[in-house]
mmCIF file of C-alpha atoms and ligand atoms in Angstrom:
data_model
loop_
_atom_site.group_PDB
_atom_site.id
_atom_site.type_symbol
_atom_site.label_atom_id
_atom_site.label_comp_id
_atom_site.label_asym_id
_atom_site.label_seq_id
_atom_site.Cartn_x
_atom_site.Cartn_y
_atom_site.Cartn_z
ATOM 1 C CA UNK A 191 -24.899 9.588 14.251
ATOM 2 C CA UNK A 192 -28.363 10.903 13.316
ATOM 3 C CA UNK A 193 -28.750 14.556 12.436
ATOM 4 C CA UNK A 194 -32.179 15.890 11.486
ATOM 5 C CA UNK A 195 -32.372 19.489 10.329
ATOM 6 C CA UNK A 196 -35.533 21.545 9.902
ATOM 7 C CA UNK A 197 -37.813 18.839 8.570
ATOM 8 C CA UNK A 198 -41.369 19.669 7.553
ATOM 9 C CA UNK A 199 -43.632 16.649 7.190
ATOM 10 C CA UNK A 200 -47.193 16.648 5.875
ATOM 11 C CA UNK A 201 -50.105 14.245 5.527
ATOM 12 C CA UNK A 202 -51.748 15.799 2.491
ATOM 13 C CA UNK A 203 -52.504 19.373 3.503
ATOM 14 C CA UNK A 204 -52.006 18.725 7.237
ATOM 15 C CA UNK A 205 -48.594 19.595 8.605
ATOM 16 C CA UNK A 206 -47.507 17.087 11.254
ATOM 17 C CA UNK A 207 -43.901 18.236 11.860
ATOM 18 C CA UNK A 208 -42.819 21.843 11.761
ATOM 19 C CA UNK A 209 -39.097 22.649 11.304
ATOM 20 C CA UNK A 210 -38.075 19.784 13.553
ATOM 21 C CA UNK A 211 -34.353 19.423 14.294
ATOM 22 C CA UNK A 212 -32.952 16.706 16.554
ATOM 23 C CA UNK A 213 -29.716 14.787 16.787
ATOM 24 C CA UNK A 214 -28.676 11.478 18.316
ATOM 25 C CA UNK A 215 -25.053 10.689 19.166
ATOM 26 C CA UNK A 216 -23.625 7.177 18.990
ATOM 27 C CA UNK A 217 -24.220 5.285 22.246
ATOM 28 C CA UNK A 218 -27.040 7.491 23.508
ATOM 29 C CA UNK A 219 -30.589 6.805 24.569
ATOM 30 C CA UNK A 220 -32.625 9.784 23.367
ATOM 31 C CA UNK A 221 -36.305 10.114 24.259
ATOM 32 C CA UNK A 222 -39.076 12.041 22.534
ATOM 33 C CA UNK A 223 -41.976 12.886 24.814
ATOM 34 C CA UNK A 224 -45.229 14.599 23.948
ATOM 35 C CA UNK A 225 -49.008 14.287 24.094
ATOM 36 C CA UNK A 226 -51.298 12.364 21.743
ATOM 37 C CA UNK A 227 -51.051 13.702 18.230
ATOM 38 C CA UNK A 228 -47.847 15.691 18.865
ATOM 39 C CA UNK A 229 -46.117 13.998 15.930
ATOM 40 C CA UNK A 230 -43.887 11.482 17.736
ATOM 41 C CA UNK A 231 -44.776 8.495 15.558
ATOM 42 C CA UNK A 232 -44.604 10.709 12.471
ATOM 43 C CA UNK A 233 -41.022 11.584 13.371
ATOM 44 C CA UNK A 234 -40.022 7.913 13.663
ATOM 45 C CA UNK A 235 -41.868 7.040 10.434
ATOM 46 C CA UNK A 236 -39.984 9.809 8.664
ATOM 47 C CA UNK A 237 -36.602 8.599 9.947
ATOM 48 C CA UNK A 238 -37.345 5.047 8.797
ATOM 49 C CA UNK A 239 -38.405 6.196 5.327
ATOM 50 C CA UNK A 240 -42.105 5.342 5.523
ATOM 51 C CA UNK A 241 -42.726 9.078 5.038
ATOM 52 C CA UNK A 242 -40.471 11.708 3.506
ATOM 53 C CA UNK A 243 -40.114 15.326 4.577
ATOM 54 C CA UNK A 244 -41.207 18.024 2.149
ATOM 55 C CA UNK A 245 -38.181 20.085 3.170
ATOM 56 C CA UNK A 246 -35.233 19.606 5.505
ATOM 57 C CA UNK A 247 -32.555 16.915 5.723
ATOM 58 C CA UNK A 248 -31.898 13.669 7.565
ATOM 59 C CA UNK A 249 -28.261 12.589 7.791
ATOM 60 C CA UNK A 250 -27.269 9.190 9.193
ATOM 61 C CA UNK A 251 -23.596 8.431 9.751
ATOM 62 C CA UNK A 252 -22.649 11.101 7.256
ATOM 63 C CA UNK A 253 -25.021 9.849 4.563
ATOM 64 C CA UNK A 254 -28.041 11.826 3.378
ATOM 65 C CA UNK A 255 -31.038 9.483 3.789
ATOM 66 C CA UNK A 256 -33.753 12.144 3.432
ATOM 67 C CA UNK A 257 -35.283 10.564 0.331
ATOM 68 C CA UNK A 258 -34.017 6.990 0.737
ATOM 69 C CA UNK A 259 -36.599 4.200 0.569
ATOM 70 C CA UNK A 260 -37.307 2.252 3.771
ATOM 71 C CA UNK A 261 -35.313 -0.871 2.814
ATOM 72 C CA UNK A 262 -32.201 1.246 2.152
ATOM 73 C CA UNK A 263 -32.572 2.827 5.563
ATOM 74 C CA UNK A 264 -32.725 -0.610 7.211
ATOM 75 C CA UNK A 265 -29.568 -1.525 5.284
ATOM 76 C CA UNK A 266 -27.896 1.654 6.492
ATOM 77 C CA UNK A 267 -28.445 0.422 10.079
ATOM 78 C CA UNK A 268 -31.735 1.859 11.332
ATOM 79 C CA UNK A 269 -34.525 -0.430 12.559
ATOM 80 C CA UNK A 270 -38.016 0.575 13.665
ATOM 81 C CA UNK A 271 -40.248 -1.152 16.202
ATOM 82 C CA UNK A 272 -43.503 0.605 15.316
ATOM 83 C CA UNK A 273 -46.376 1.796 17.457
ATOM 84 C CA UNK A 274 -49.005 -0.882 17.987
ATOM 85 C CA UNK A 275 -46.347 -3.563 17.337
ATOM 86 C CA UNK A 276 -47.428 -4.336 13.744
ATOM 87 C CA UNK A 277 -46.354 -7.929 13.906
ATOM 88 C CA UNK A 278 -47.700 -10.411 11.363
ATOM 89 C CA UNK A 279 -50.459 -12.067 13.350
ATOM 90 C CA UNK A 280 -50.999 -14.989 10.952
ATOM 91 C CA UNK A 281 -47.348 -15.982 11.052
ATOM 92 C CA UNK A 282 -45.399 -17.764 13.763
ATOM 93 C CA UNK A 283 -42.917 -16.141 16.113
ATOM 94 C CA UNK A 284 -40.160 -17.791 14.053
ATOM 95 C CA UNK A 285 -41.455 -16.374 10.756
ATOM 96 C CA UNK A 286 -41.829 -12.879 12.230
ATOM 97 C CA UNK A 287 -38.223 -12.955 13.415
ATOM 98 C CA UNK A 288 -37.048 -14.212 10.014
ATOM 99 C CA UNK A 289 -38.816 -11.277 8.347
ATOM 100 C CA UNK A 290 -36.804 -8.925 10.546
ATOM 101 C CA UNK A 291 -33.674 -10.228 8.834
ATOM 102 C CA UNK A 292 -35.046 -9.873 5.290
ATOM 103 C CA UNK A 293 -32.307 -7.495 4.154
ATOM 104 C CA UNK A 294 -29.541 -9.823 5.308
ATOM 105 C CA UNK A 295 -27.784 -12.573 3.397
ATOM 106 C CA UNK A 296 -25.016 -13.360 5.859
ATOM 107 C CA UNK A 297 -24.497 -16.666 7.635
ATOM 108 C CA UNK A 298 -25.066 -15.317 11.121
ATOM 109 C CA UNK A 299 -28.840 -14.925 11.013
ATOM 110 C CA UNK A 300 -29.388 -18.144 12.985
ATOM 111 C CA UNK A 301 -26.894 -17.074 15.646
ATOM 112 C CA UNK A 302 -28.604 -13.701 15.992
ATOM 113 C CA UNK A 303 -32.010 -15.352 16.222
ATOM 114 C CA UNK A 304 -30.620 -17.430 19.087
ATOM 115 C CA UNK A 305 -29.425 -14.246 20.762
ATOM 116 C CA UNK A 306 -32.901 -12.693 20.440
ATOM 117 C CA UNK A 307 -34.491 -15.873 21.859
ATOM 118 C CA UNK A 308 -32.042 -15.803 24.782
ATOM 119 C CA UNK A 309 -33.004 -12.194 25.460
ATOM 120 C CA UNK A 310 -36.720 -13.062 25.271
ATOM 121 C CA UNK A 311 -37.049 -16.635 26.634
ATOM 122 C CA UNK A 312 -40.842 -16.438 26.306
ATOM 123 C CA UNK A 313 -40.457 -16.148 22.553
ATOM 124 C CA UNK A 314 -38.379 -19.328 22.535
ATOM 125 C CA UNK A 315 -41.168 -21.161 24.403
ATOM 126 C CA UNK A 316 -43.630 -19.866 21.792
ATOM 127 C CA UNK A 317 -41.413 -20.210 18.743
ATOM 128 C CA UNK A 318 -43.995 -22.042 16.571
ATOM 129 C CA UNK A 319 -47.017 -20.234 18.001
ATOM 130 C CA UNK A 320 -49.068 -17.899 15.854
ATOM 131 C CA UNK A 321 -48.007 -14.344 16.721
ATOM 132 C CA UNK A 322 -51.663 -13.227 16.864
ATOM 133 C CA UNK A 323 -52.225 -15.485 19.872
ATOM 134 C CA UNK A 324 -49.381 -13.957 21.934
ATOM 135 C CA UNK A 325 -50.205 -11.730 24.883
ATOM 136 C CA UNK A 326 -49.711 -7.979 24.545
ATOM 137 C CA UNK A 327 -46.364 -8.075 26.334
ATOM 138 C CA UNK A 328 -45.159 -11.014 24.264
ATOM 139 C CA UNK A 329 -46.174 -9.220 21.055
ATOM 140 C CA UNK A 330 -44.156 -6.203 22.172
ATOM 141 C CA UNK A 331 -41.153 -8.448 22.799
ATOM 142 C CA UNK A 332 -41.600 -9.942 19.348
ATOM 143 C CA UNK A 333 -41.769 -6.483 17.755
ATOM 144 C CA UNK A 334 -38.506 -5.483 19.454
ATOM 145 C CA UNK A 335 -36.933 -8.867 18.678
ATOM 146 C CA UNK A 336 -37.900 -8.546 15.025
ATOM 147 C CA UNK A 337 -36.362 -5.055 14.889
ATOM 148 C CA UNK A 338 -33.142 -6.466 16.375
ATOM 149 C CA UNK A 339 -32.917 -9.110 13.628
ATOM 150 C CA UNK A 340 -31.618 -6.525 11.156
ATOM 151 C CA UNK A 341 -28.683 -5.855 13.553
ATOM 152 C CA UNK A 342 -29.394 -2.128 13.818
ATOM 153 C CA UNK A 343 -26.906 0.498 14.949
ATOM 154 C CA UNK A 344 -29.859 2.760 15.732
ATOM 155 C CA UNK A 345 -33.094 1.302 17.109
ATOM 156 C CA UNK A 346 -36.303 3.354 16.922
ATOM 157 C CA UNK A 347 -38.847 2.326 19.565
ATOM 158 C CA UNK A 348 -42.393 3.680 19.376
ATOM 159 C CA UNK A 349 -44.265 3.335 22.707
ATOM 160 C CA UNK A 350 -42.730 -0.019 23.712
ATOM 161 C CA UNK A 351 -44.503 0.042 27.096
ATOM 162 C CA UNK A 352 -47.981 0.965 25.837
ATOM 163 C CA UNK A 353 -50.732 -1.136 27.392
ATOM 164 C CA UNK A 354 -48.404 -3.319 29.452
ATOM 165 C CA UNK A 355 -48.754 -4.221 33.133
ATOM 166 C CA UNK A 356 -46.254 -2.480 35.454
ATOM 167 C CA UNK A 357 -43.965 -5.513 35.852
ATOM 168 C CA UNK A 358 -43.719 -5.905 32.076
ATOM 169 C CA UNK A 359 -43.101 -2.175 31.649
ATOM 170 C CA UNK A 360 -40.132 -2.525 33.996
ATOM 171 C CA UNK A 361 -38.914 -5.558 32.026
ATOM 172 C CA UNK A 362 -39.126 -3.707 28.698
ATOM 173 C CA UNK A 363 -37.236 -0.685 30.064
ATOM 174 C CA UNK A 364 -34.549 -3.014 31.471
ATOM 175 C CA UNK A 365 -34.190 -4.605 28.049
ATOM 176 C CA UNK A 366 -33.809 -1.161 26.480
ATOM 177 C CA UNK A 367 -31.044 -0.362 28.990
ATOM 178 C CA UNK A 368 -29.302 -3.699 28.301
ATOM 179 C CA UNK A 369 -29.417 -3.164 24.538
ATOM 180 C CA UNK A 370 -27.905 0.282 24.984
ATOM 181 C CA UNK A 371 -25.117 -1.085 27.225
ATOM 182 C CA UNK A 372 -24.334 -3.613 24.489
ATOM 183 C CA UNK A 373 -23.761 -0.789 22.020
ATOM 184 C CA UNK A 374 -27.124 -0.104 20.409
ATOM 185 C CA UNK A 375 -28.073 3.557 20.104
ATOM 186 C CA UNK A 376 -31.750 4.149 20.888
ATOM 187 C CA UNK A 377 -34.351 6.747 19.988
ATOM 188 C CA UNK A 378 -37.457 6.052 22.063
ATOM 189 C CA UNK A 379 -40.916 7.613 21.889
ATOM 190 C CA UNK A 380 -42.974 7.257 25.054
ATOM 191 C CA UNK A 381 -46.075 8.593 26.726
ATOM 192 C CA UNK A 382 -44.681 7.050 29.907
ATOM 193 C CA UNK A 383 -42.517 10.177 30.191
ATOM 194 C CA UNK A 384 -41.279 9.409 33.684
ATOM 195 C CA UNK A 385 -39.658 6.114 32.779
ATOM 196 C CA UNK A 386 -38.371 7.415 29.452
ATOM 197 C CA UNK A 387 -36.693 10.438 31.054
ATOM 198 C CA UNK A 388 -35.169 8.227 33.748
ATOM 199 C CA UNK A 389 -33.318 6.107 31.213
ATOM 200 C CA UNK A 390 -32.619 8.770 28.545
ATOM 201 C CA UNK A 391 -29.324 10.610 28.298
ATOM 202 C CA UNK A 392 -31.169 13.421 26.531
ATOM 203 C CA UNK A 393 -34.730 14.116 25.505
ATOM 204 C CA UNK A 394 -36.851 16.385 23.343
ATOM 205 C CA UNK A 395 -40.355 17.612 24.068
ATOM 206 C CA UNK A 396 -42.605 17.670 21.002
ATOM 207 C CA UNK A 397 -45.788 19.772 21.041
ATOM 208 C CA UNK A 398 -48.121 19.905 18.024
ATOM 209 C CA UNK A 399 -45.302 19.258 15.572
ATOM 210 C CA UNK A 400 -42.743 21.576 17.194
ATOM 211 C CA UNK A 401 -39.741 20.796 19.403
ATOM 212 C CA UNK A 402 -40.312 23.119 22.360
ATOM 213 C CA UNK A 403 -37.683 21.938 24.813
ATOM 214 C CA UNK A 404 -34.553 19.788 24.958
ATOM 215 C CA UNK A 405 -32.246 18.885 27.822
ATOM 216 C CA UNK A 406 -30.789 15.905 29.645
ATOM 217 C CA UNK A 407 -33.323 13.348 30.824
ATOM 218 C CA UNK A 408 -32.467 14.167 34.407
ATOM 219 C CA UNK A 409 -32.976 17.922 33.956
ATOM 220 C CA UNK A 410 -36.336 17.428 32.249
ATOM 221 C CA UNK A 411 -37.517 15.187 35.097
ATOM 222 C CA UNK A 412 -37.275 18.171 37.434
ATOM 223 C CA UNK A 413 -38.307 20.859 34.934
ATOM 224 C CA UNK A 414 -41.510 22.470 36.319
ATOM 225 C CA UNK A 415 -43.148 22.799 32.874
ATOM 226 C CA UNK A 416 -42.448 19.162 32.031
ATOM 227 C CA UNK A 417 -43.603 18.020 35.454
ATOM 228 C CA UNK A 418 -46.878 19.847 35.068
ATOM 229 C CA UNK A 419 -47.616 18.816 31.488
ATOM 230 C CA UNK A 420 -46.187 15.284 31.290
ATOM 231 C CA UNK A 421 -45.339 13.872 34.711
ATOM 232 C CA UNK A 422 -48.636 14.321 36.505
ATOM 233 C CA UNK A 423 -47.751 17.505 38.418
HETATM 234 N N1 ATP B 257 -51.963 8.774 7.960
HETATM 235 C C1 ATP B 257 -52.318 9.976 8.419
HETATM 236 N N2 ATP B 257 -53.092 10.806 7.690
HETATM 237 C C2 ATP B 257 -53.433 12.043 8.130
HETATM 238 N N3 ATP B 257 -53.052 12.545 9.300
HETATM 239 C C3 ATP B 257 -52.273 11.769 10.083
HETATM 240 C C4 ATP B 257 -51.878 10.448 9.684
HETATM 241 N N4 ATP B 257 -51.118 9.927 10.668
HETATM 242 C C5 ATP B 257 -51.058 10.864 11.637
HETATM 243 N N5 ATP B 257 -51.743 11.974 11.283
HETATM 244 C C6 ATP B 257 -51.899 13.209 12.077
HETATM 245 O O1 ATP B 257 -50.601 13.735 12.351
HETATM 246 C C7 ATP B 257 -50.523 14.215 13.700
HETATM 247 C C8 ATP B 257 -49.392 13.510 14.442
HETATM 248 O O2 ATP B 257 -49.708 12.136 14.573
HETATM 249 P P1 ATP B 257 -48.721 11.084 15.248
HETATM 250 O O3 ATP B 257 -49.284 9.749 15.050
HETATM 251 O O4 ATP B 257 -47.347 11.342 14.754
HETATM 252 O O5 ATP B 257 -48.824 11.545 16.778
HETATM 253 P P2 ATP B 257 -48.184 10.889 18.082
HETATM 254 O O6 ATP B 257 -47.427 11.946 18.782
HETATM 255 O O7 ATP B 257 -47.457 9.646 17.736
HETATM 256 O O8 ATP B 257 -49.480 10.556 18.943
HETATM 257 P P3 ATP B 257 -49.814 9.306 19.916
HETATM 258 O O9 ATP B 257 -49.160 9.641 21.220
HETATM 259 O O10 ATP B 257 -51.305 9.349 20.032
HETATM 260 O O11 ATP B 257 -49.293 8.073 19.293
HETATM 261 C C9 ATP B 257 -51.905 13.965 14.309
HETATM 262 O O12 ATP B 257 -52.620 15.160 14.244
HETATM 263 C C10 ATP B 257 -52.511 12.906 13.420
HETATM 264 O O13 ATP B 257 -53.920 13.034 13.350
HETATM 265 MG MG1 MG B 258 -47.713 7.707 18.197
#
Protein backbone atom coordinates (compact mmCIF):
# COMPACT_ATOMS: atom_id res chain seq x y z
CA UNK A 1 0.00 0.00 0.00
CA UNK A 2 2.76 2.42 1.06
CA UNK A 3 6.26 1.88 -0.27
CA UNK A 4 9.03 4.28 0.75
CA UNK A 5 12.41 3.82 -0.88
CA UNK A 6 15.67 5.43 0.20
CA UNK A 7 14.33 8.82 1.21
CA UNK A 8 16.71 11.53 2.38
CA UNK A 9 15.02 14.40 4.20
CA UNK A 10 16.67 17.62 5.35
CA UNK A 11 15.83 20.68 7.42
CA UNK A 12 18.13 23.15 5.72
CA UNK A 13 21.60 21.67 6.08
CA UNK A 14 20.57 19.17 8.78
CA UNK A 15 19.76 15.69 7.55
CA UNK A 16 16.86 14.19 9.52
CA UNK A 17 16.27 10.97 7.53
CA UNK A 18 19.03 8.97 5.93
CA UNK A 19 18.14 6.48 3.14
CA UNK A 20 14.98 5.42 4.93
CA UNK A 21 12.97 2.60 3.34
CA UNK A 22 9.78 1.22 4.87
CA UNK A 23 6.62 -0.37 3.57
CA UNK A 24 3.10 -0.82 4.91
CA UNK A 25 0.74 -3.48 3.56
CA UNK A 26 -3.02 -3.01 3.42
CA UNK A 27 -4.66 -4.01 6.72
CA UNK A 28 -1.52 -3.78 8.84
CA UNK A 29 -0.64 -1.84 11.95
CA UNK A 30 3.00 -0.82 11.54
CA UNK A 31 4.86 0.93 14.35
CA UNK A 32 7.92 3.17 14.24
CA UNK A 33 9.81 3.31 17.52
CA UNK A 34 12.83 5.39 18.40
CA UNK A 35 14.21 7.93 20.87
CA UNK A 36 13.64 11.69 20.93
CA UNK A 37 14.95 13.30 17.78
CA UNK A 38 15.28 10.01 15.85
CA UNK A 39 13.19 11.39 12.99
CA UNK A 40 9.84 9.68 13.63
CA UNK A 41 7.70 12.79 13.23
CA UNK A 42 9.80 13.85 10.24
CA UNK A 43 8.95 10.56 8.56
CA UNK A 44 5.20 11.07 9.07
CA UNK A 45 5.44 14.71 7.94
CA UNK A 46 7.20 13.57 4.78
CA UNK A 47 4.54 10.94 4.02
CA UNK A 48 1.76 13.50 4.45
CA UNK A 49 3.48 16.02 2.17
CA UNK A 50 4.33 18.68 4.76
CA UNK A 51 7.98 18.01 3.86
CA UNK A 52 9.44 16.52 0.70
CA UNK A 53 12.45 14.24 0.42
CA UNK A 54 15.50 15.53 -1.43
CA UNK A 55 15.95 12.09 -2.97
CA UNK A 56 14.08 8.79 -2.86
CA UNK A 57 10.47 7.88 -3.65
CA UNK A 58 7.16 7.46 -1.86
CA UNK A 59 4.58 5.29 -3.62
CA UNK A 60 1.01 5.00 -2.32
CA UNK A 61 -1.33 2.47 -3.93
CA UNK A 62 0.81 2.46 -7.04
CA UNK A 63 0.90 6.25 -7.36
CA UNK A 64 4.08 8.28 -6.92
CA UNK A 65 3.27 10.89 -4.23
CA UNK A 66 6.87 11.93 -3.51
CA UNK A 67 6.33 15.55 -4.57
CA UNK A 68 2.54 15.77 -4.15
CA UNK A 69 1.19 18.64 -2.05
CA UNK A 70 -0.44 17.77 1.29
CA UNK A 71 -4.05 18.23 0.11
CA UNK A 72 -3.49 15.79 -2.78
CA UNK A 73 -2.12 13.25 -0.34
CA UNK A 74 -5.24 13.56 1.84
CA UNK A 75 -7.33 13.05 -1.31
CA UNK A 76 -5.29 9.97 -2.17
CA UNK A 77 -6.38 8.48 1.19
CA UNK A 78 -3.73 9.32 3.77
CA UNK A 79 -4.62 11.24 6.94
CA UNK A 80 -2.26 12.47 9.64
CA UNK A 81 -2.98 12.96 13.34
CA UNK A 82 0.08 15.05 14.20
CA UNK A 83 2.28 15.13 17.27
CA UNK A 84 1.01 17.54 19.90
CA UNK A 85 -2.52 17.19 18.46
CA UNK A 86 -2.51 20.52 16.56
CA UNK A 87 -6.21 21.04 16.91
CA UNK A 88 -7.68 24.50 16.39
CA UNK A 89 -8.07 25.68 19.97
CA UNK A 90 -10.30 28.67 19.18
CA UNK A 91 -12.80 26.55 17.30
CA UNK A 92 -15.43 24.17 18.62
CA UNK A 93 -15.22 20.39 18.51
CA UNK A 94 -17.78 20.50 15.69
CA UNK A 95 -15.73 22.97 13.62
CA UNK A 96 -12.53 20.96 14.11
CA UNK A 97 -14.26 17.82 12.86
CA UNK A 98 -15.69 19.71 9.87
CA UNK A 99 -12.18 20.86 8.96
CA UNK A 100 -11.10 17.23 8.85
CA UNK A 101 -13.54 16.74 5.98
CA UNK A 102 -12.39 19.81 4.02
CA UNK A 103 -11.40 17.83 0.93
CA UNK A 104 -14.77 16.11 0.71
CA UNK A 105 -17.89 17.21 -1.14
CA UNK A 106 -19.97 14.06 -0.74
CA UNK A 107 -23.27 13.80 1.10
CA UNK A 108 -22.03 11.43 3.76
CA UNK A 109 -20.01 13.86 5.86
CA UNK A 110 -22.78 14.15 8.47
CA UNK A 111 -23.08 10.37 8.73
CA UNK A 112 -19.33 10.03 9.21
CA UNK A 113 -19.33 12.77 11.83
CA UNK A 114 -21.98 10.76 13.68
CA UNK A 115 -19.76 7.70 13.46
CA UNK A 116 -16.82 9.64 14.93
CA UNK A 117 -19.05 10.97 17.74
CA UNK A 118 -20.26 7.42 18.47
CA UNK A 119 -16.64 6.28 18.69
CA UNK A 120 -15.77 9.20 21.00
CA UNK A 121 -18.91 9.87 23.10
CA UNK A 122 -17.04 12.53 25.09
CA UNK A 123 -16.72 14.59 21.93
CA UNK A 124 -20.48 14.41 21.44
CA UNK A 125 -21.01 15.74 24.98
CA UNK A 126 -18.60 18.58 24.17
CA UNK A 127 -19.69 19.21 20.60
CA UNK A 128 -20.06 23.01 20.94
CA UNK A 129 -17.20 23.43 23.41
CA UNK A 130 -14.07 25.31 22.45
CA UNK A 131 -11.41 22.71 21.61
CA UNK A 132 -8.80 24.64 23.65
CA UNK A 133 -10.77 23.91 26.82
CA UNK A 134 -10.78 20.11 26.30
CA UNK A 135 -8.61 17.93 28.50
CA UNK A 136 -5.45 16.42 27.04
CA UNK A 137 -7.12 13.07 26.41
CA UNK A 138 -10.16 14.70 24.82
CA UNK A 139 -7.90 16.78 22.55
CA UNK A 140 -6.16 13.59 21.46
CA UNK A 141 -9.53 12.02 20.67
CA UNK A 142 -10.45 15.11 18.68
CA UNK A 143 -7.18 14.96 16.73
CA UNK A 144 -7.83 11.32 15.81
CA UNK A 145 -11.50 12.03 15.09
CA UNK A 146 -10.56 14.92 12.82
CA UNK A 147 -8.10 12.68 10.94
CA UNK A 148 -10.88 10.10 10.48
CA UNK A 149 -13.17 12.72 8.89
CA UNK A 150 -11.27 12.49 5.60
CA UNK A 151 -12.12 8.73 5.50
CA UNK A 152 -8.48 7.64 5.22
CA UNK A 153 -7.30 4.28 3.95
CA UNK A 154 -4.02 4.89 5.77
CA UNK A 155 -3.99 6.70 9.12
CA UNK A 156 -0.73 8.19 10.41
CA UNK A 157 -0.69 8.56 14.21
CA UNK A 158 2.09 10.54 15.87
CA UNK A 159 2.40 9.76 19.61
CA UNK A 160 -1.34 9.34 20.27
CA UNK A 161 -0.72 8.31 23.89
CA UNK A 162 1.71 11.09 24.81
CA UNK A 163 0.95 12.70 28.16
CA UNK A 164 -2.16 10.64 28.85
CA UNK A 165 -3.05 8.83 32.08
CA UNK A 166 -2.74 5.01 31.92
CA UNK A 167 -6.49 4.36 31.58
CA UNK A 168 -6.71 6.79 28.65
CA UNK A 169 -3.61 5.26 27.05
CA UNK A 170 -5.38 1.90 27.13
CA UNK A 171 -8.51 3.49 25.63
CA UNK A 172 -6.55 5.09 22.78
CA UNK A 173 -4.76 1.82 21.95
CA UNK A 174 -8.12 -0.01 21.97
CA UNK A 175 -9.49 2.56 19.53
CA UNK A 176 -6.47 2.04 17.27
CA UNK A 177 -7.13 -1.72 17.32
CA UNK A 178 -10.85 -1.19 16.56
CA UNK A 179 -10.08 1.12 13.64
CA UNK A 180 -7.69 -1.46 12.23
CA UNK A 181 -10.28 -4.26 12.59
CA UNK A 182 -12.72 -2.07 10.65
CA UNK A 183 -10.28 -1.91 7.74
CA UNK A 184 -8.09 1.12 8.38
CA UNK A 185 -4.37 0.58 7.83
CA UNK A 186 -2.27 2.30 10.49
CA UNK A 187 1.26 3.64 10.75
CA UNK A 188 1.87 4.63 14.36
CA UNK A 189 4.81 6.46 15.94
CA UNK A 190 5.19 5.92 19.67
CA UNK A 191 7.65 6.40 22.48
CA UNK A 192 5.45 4.00 24.44
CA UNK A 193 7.28 1.20 22.59
CA UNK A 194 5.83 -1.59 24.69
CA UNK A 195 2.22 -0.86 23.82
CA UNK A 196 3.03 -0.05 20.20
CA UNK A 197 4.90 -3.33 19.68
CA UNK A 198 2.07 -5.26 21.34
CA UNK A 199 -0.48 -4.06 18.81
CA UNK A 200 1.76 -3.79 15.72
CA UNK A 201 1.98 -6.52 13.10
CA UNK A 202 5.42 -5.19 12.18
CA UNK A 203 7.67 -2.42 13.38
CA UNK A 204 10.78 -0.46 12.46
CA UNK A 205 13.37 0.95 14.83
CA UNK A 206 14.61 4.41 13.84
CA UNK A 207 17.89 5.72 15.27
CA UNK A 208 19.23 9.17 14.35
CA UNK A 209 17.56 9.12 10.95
CA UNK A 210 18.41 5.50 10.08
CA UNK A 211 16.25 2.37 10.14
CA UNK A 212 18.39 -0.03 12.17
CA UNK A 213 16.02 -2.93 12.73
CA UNK A 214 12.71 -4.30 11.48
CA UNK A 215 10.70 -7.35 12.49
CA UNK A 216 7.28 -8.39 13.72
CA UNK A 217 6.03 -6.51 16.76
CA UNK A 218 6.16 -9.70 18.77
CA UNK A 219 9.78 -10.47 17.83
CA UNK A 220 10.92 -6.95 18.67
CA UNK A 221 9.26 -7.16 22.09
CA UNK A 222 11.67 -9.95 23.00
CA UNK A 223 14.69 -8.65 21.07
CA UNK A 224 17.46 -8.01 23.66
CA UNK A 225 18.69 -4.82 21.95
CA UNK A 226 15.18 -3.38 21.77
CA UNK A 227 14.45 -4.40 25.34
CA UNK A 228 17.55 -2.65 26.58
CA UNK A 229 17.18 0.54 24.55
CA UNK A 230 13.40 1.03 24.40
CA UNK A 231 11.55 -1.22 26.83
CA UNK A 232 13.29 -0.35 30.07
CA UNK A 233 15.63 -3.36 30.22
N1 LIG B 1 11.59 22.38 11.72
C1 LIG B 1 12.80 21.88 11.99
N2 LIG B 1 13.93 22.55 11.70
C2 LIG B 1 15.16 22.03 11.94
N3 LIG B 1 15.36 20.84 12.48
C3 LIG B 1 14.28 20.10 12.79
C4 LIG B 1 12.95 20.59 12.57
N4 LIG B 1 12.08 19.64 12.99
C5 LIG B 1 12.83 18.63 13.46
N5 LIG B 1 14.15 18.90 13.33
C6 LIG B 1 15.28 18.03 13.73
O1 LIG B 1 15.16 16.79 13.03
C7 LIG B 1 15.47 15.69 13.89
C8 LIG B 1 14.29 14.72 13.95
O2 LIG B 1 13.19 15.35 14.57
P1 LIG B 1 11.77 14.65 14.74
O3 LIG B 1 10.84 15.65 15.26
O4 LIG B 1 11.43 13.96 13.48
O5 LIG B 1 12.13 13.56 15.86
P2 LIG B 1 11.18 12.54 16.62
O6 LIG B 1 11.75 11.19 16.44
O7 LIG B 1 9.77 12.74 16.22
O8 LIG B 1 11.40 12.97 18.14
P3 LIG B 1 10.37 13.03 19.38
O9 LIG B 1 10.30 11.62 19.90
O10 LIG B 1 11.05 13.93 20.36
O11 LIG B 1 9.07 13.54 18.90
C9 LIG B 1 15.81 16.30 15.25
O12 LIG B 1 17.20 16.38 15.34
C10 LIG B 1 15.19 17.68 15.20
O13 LIG B 1 15.93 18.61 15.96
MG1 LIG C 1 8.12 13.34 17.20
